Short mmCIF file of C-alpha atoms in Angstrom, two decimals:
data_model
loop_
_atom_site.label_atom_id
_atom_site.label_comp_id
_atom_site.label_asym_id
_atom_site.label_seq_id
_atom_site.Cartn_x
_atom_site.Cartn_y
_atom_site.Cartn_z
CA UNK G 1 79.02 36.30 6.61
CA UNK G 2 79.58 34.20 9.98
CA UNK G 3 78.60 36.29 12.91
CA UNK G 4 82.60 35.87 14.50
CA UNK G 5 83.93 37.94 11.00
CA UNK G 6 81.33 41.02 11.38
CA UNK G 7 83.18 44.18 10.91
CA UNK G 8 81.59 45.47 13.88
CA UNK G 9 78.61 46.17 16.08
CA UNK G 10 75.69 48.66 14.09
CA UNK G 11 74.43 50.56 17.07
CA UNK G 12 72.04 52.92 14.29
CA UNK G 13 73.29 53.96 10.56
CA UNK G 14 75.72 57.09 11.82
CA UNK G 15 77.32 54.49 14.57
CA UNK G 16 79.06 51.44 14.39
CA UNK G 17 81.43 49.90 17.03
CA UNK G 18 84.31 48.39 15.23
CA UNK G 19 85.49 44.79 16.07
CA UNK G 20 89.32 46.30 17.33
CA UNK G 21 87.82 47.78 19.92
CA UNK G 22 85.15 45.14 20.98
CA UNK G 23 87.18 41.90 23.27
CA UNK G 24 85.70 38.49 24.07
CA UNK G 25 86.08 35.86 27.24
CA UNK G 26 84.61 32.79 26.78
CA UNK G 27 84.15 30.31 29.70
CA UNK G 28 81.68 27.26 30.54
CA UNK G 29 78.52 28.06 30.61
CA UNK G 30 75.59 26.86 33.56
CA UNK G 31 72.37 25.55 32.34
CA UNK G 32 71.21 22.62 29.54
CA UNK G 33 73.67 21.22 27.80
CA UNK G 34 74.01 18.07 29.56
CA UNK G 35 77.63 16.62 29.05
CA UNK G 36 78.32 19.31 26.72
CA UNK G 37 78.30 22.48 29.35
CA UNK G 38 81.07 20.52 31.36
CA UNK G 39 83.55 20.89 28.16
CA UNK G 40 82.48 23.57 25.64
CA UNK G 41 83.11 27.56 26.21
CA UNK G 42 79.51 28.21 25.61
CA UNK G 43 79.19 31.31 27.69
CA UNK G 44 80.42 34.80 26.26
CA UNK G 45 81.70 38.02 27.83
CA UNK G 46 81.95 40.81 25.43
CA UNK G 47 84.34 44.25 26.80
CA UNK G 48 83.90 47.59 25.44
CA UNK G 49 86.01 50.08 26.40
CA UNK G 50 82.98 52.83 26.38
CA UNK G 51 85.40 55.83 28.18
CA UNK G 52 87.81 56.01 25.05
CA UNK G 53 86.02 54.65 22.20
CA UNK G 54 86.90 56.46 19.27
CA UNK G 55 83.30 55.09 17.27
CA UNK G 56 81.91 57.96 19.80
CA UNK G 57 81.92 61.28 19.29
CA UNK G 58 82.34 63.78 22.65
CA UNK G 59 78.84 63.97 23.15
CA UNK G 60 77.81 60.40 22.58
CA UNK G 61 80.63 59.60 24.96
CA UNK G 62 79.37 62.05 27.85
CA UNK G 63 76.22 60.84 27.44
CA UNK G 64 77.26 56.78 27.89
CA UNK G 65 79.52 57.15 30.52
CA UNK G 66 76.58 59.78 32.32
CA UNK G 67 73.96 57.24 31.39
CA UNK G 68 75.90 53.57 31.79
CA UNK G 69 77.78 54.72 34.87
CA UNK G 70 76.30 52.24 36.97
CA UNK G 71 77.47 49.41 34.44
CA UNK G 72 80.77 50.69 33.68
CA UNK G 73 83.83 49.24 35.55
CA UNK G 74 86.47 51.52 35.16
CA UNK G 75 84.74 52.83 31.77
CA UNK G 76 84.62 49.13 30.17
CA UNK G 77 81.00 47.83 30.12
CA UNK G 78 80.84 44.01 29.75
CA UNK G 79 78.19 42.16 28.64
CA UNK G 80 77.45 38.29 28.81
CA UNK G 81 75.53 36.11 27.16
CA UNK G 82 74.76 32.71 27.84
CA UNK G 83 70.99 31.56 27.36
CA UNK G 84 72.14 29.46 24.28
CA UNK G 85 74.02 26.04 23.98
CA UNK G 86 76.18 27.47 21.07
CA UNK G 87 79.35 30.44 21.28
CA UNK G 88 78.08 31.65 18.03
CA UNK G 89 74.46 32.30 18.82
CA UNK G 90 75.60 33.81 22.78
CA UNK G 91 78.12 35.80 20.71
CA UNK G 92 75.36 37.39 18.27
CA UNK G 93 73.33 37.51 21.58
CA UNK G 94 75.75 39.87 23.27
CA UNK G 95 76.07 41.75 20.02
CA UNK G 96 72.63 42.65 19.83
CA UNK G 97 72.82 43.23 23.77
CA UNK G 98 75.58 45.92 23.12
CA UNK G 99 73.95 47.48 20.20
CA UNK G 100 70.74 47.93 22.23
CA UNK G 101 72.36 49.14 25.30
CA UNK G 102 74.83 51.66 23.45
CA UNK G 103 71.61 52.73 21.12
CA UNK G 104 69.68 53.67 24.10
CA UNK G 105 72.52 55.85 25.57
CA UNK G 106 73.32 57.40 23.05
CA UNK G 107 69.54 58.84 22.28
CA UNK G 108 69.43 62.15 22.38
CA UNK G 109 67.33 63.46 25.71
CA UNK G 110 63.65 64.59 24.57
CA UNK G 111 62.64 67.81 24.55
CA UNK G 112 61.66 69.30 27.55
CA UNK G 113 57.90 70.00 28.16
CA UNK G 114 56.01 73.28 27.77
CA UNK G 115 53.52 74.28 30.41
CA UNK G 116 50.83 75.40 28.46
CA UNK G 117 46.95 76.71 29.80
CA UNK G 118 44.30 74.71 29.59
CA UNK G 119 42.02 76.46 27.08
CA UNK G 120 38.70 77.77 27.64
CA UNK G 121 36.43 74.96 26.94
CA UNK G 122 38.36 72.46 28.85
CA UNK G 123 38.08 74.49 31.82
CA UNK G 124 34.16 75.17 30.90
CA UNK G 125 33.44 71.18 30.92
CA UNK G 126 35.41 70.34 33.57
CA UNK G 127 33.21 73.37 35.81
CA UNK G 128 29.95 71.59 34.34
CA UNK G 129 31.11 68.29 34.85
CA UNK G 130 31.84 69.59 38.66
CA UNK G 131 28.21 71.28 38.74
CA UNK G 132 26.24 68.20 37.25
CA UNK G 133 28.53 66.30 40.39
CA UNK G 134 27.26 68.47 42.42
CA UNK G 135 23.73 68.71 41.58
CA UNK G 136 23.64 65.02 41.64
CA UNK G 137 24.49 64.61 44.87
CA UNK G 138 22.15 67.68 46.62
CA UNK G 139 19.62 65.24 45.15
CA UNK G 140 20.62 62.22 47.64
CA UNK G 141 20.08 64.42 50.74
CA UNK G 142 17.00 64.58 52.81
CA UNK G 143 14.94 67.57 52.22
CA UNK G 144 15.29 70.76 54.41
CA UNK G 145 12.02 72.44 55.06
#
């Protein structure tokens, strides 16, 4: 299947971004291409309207806007792509861009840590380790009569 037909963007196997909501810009790209970049629409923007997406679920969607707030204009986050002389290859670049970025936001937040004690015979060595230290250096000094 050509990468301009995919259904959609797979962000993991519970999420996938469907193509109505996704919207592309393409302009001229910078770069190599010699005569080429002066007349094909290499370069690709890709728009997602993140804020009311309805691939998200409440959560998923708190947690993009909270995370990609800094890359959201107006809850669309737009991604371009041009490192490649070809539309098709920036446009599966900027797919795989999305999918990344949404798959990272989206990750639920790790569990937070547990103080625990450090057991016995950690705390044993590490008294040792401070005595042997210790011992080591009262050897360097000059003697005390």
């Amino acid at each position: 299947m050509p990468a301009s037909d995919a259904p959609g963007v797979r962000v993991s196997a519970g999420l996938v971004i469907p193509a109505s909501e996704l919207s592309w810009r393409f302009s001229r790209s910078s770069g190599p291409g010699g005569q080429g970049v002066n007349t094909a629409d290499s370069r690709v923007e890709l728009m997602w309207d993140a804020a009311s997406s309805s691939a998200l679920t409440s959560v998923q969607r708190q947690r993009v806007v909270e995370r990609l707030g800094n890359r959201l204009v107006a809850g669309v986050l737009t991604i371009a792509a041009s490192e490649h002389r070809n539309q098709l290859r920036n446009r599966d670049a900027a797919r795989a861009r999305l999918a990344a970025i949404v798959a990272e936001a989206v990750r639920a937040p790790a569990p937070p840590r547990r103080a625990t004690k450090p057991t016995r015979g950690s705390t044993e060595r590490r008294l040792q380790a401070k005595q042997r230290r210790t011992d080591v250096k009262r050897m360097r000094q000059r003697p005390t009569d």
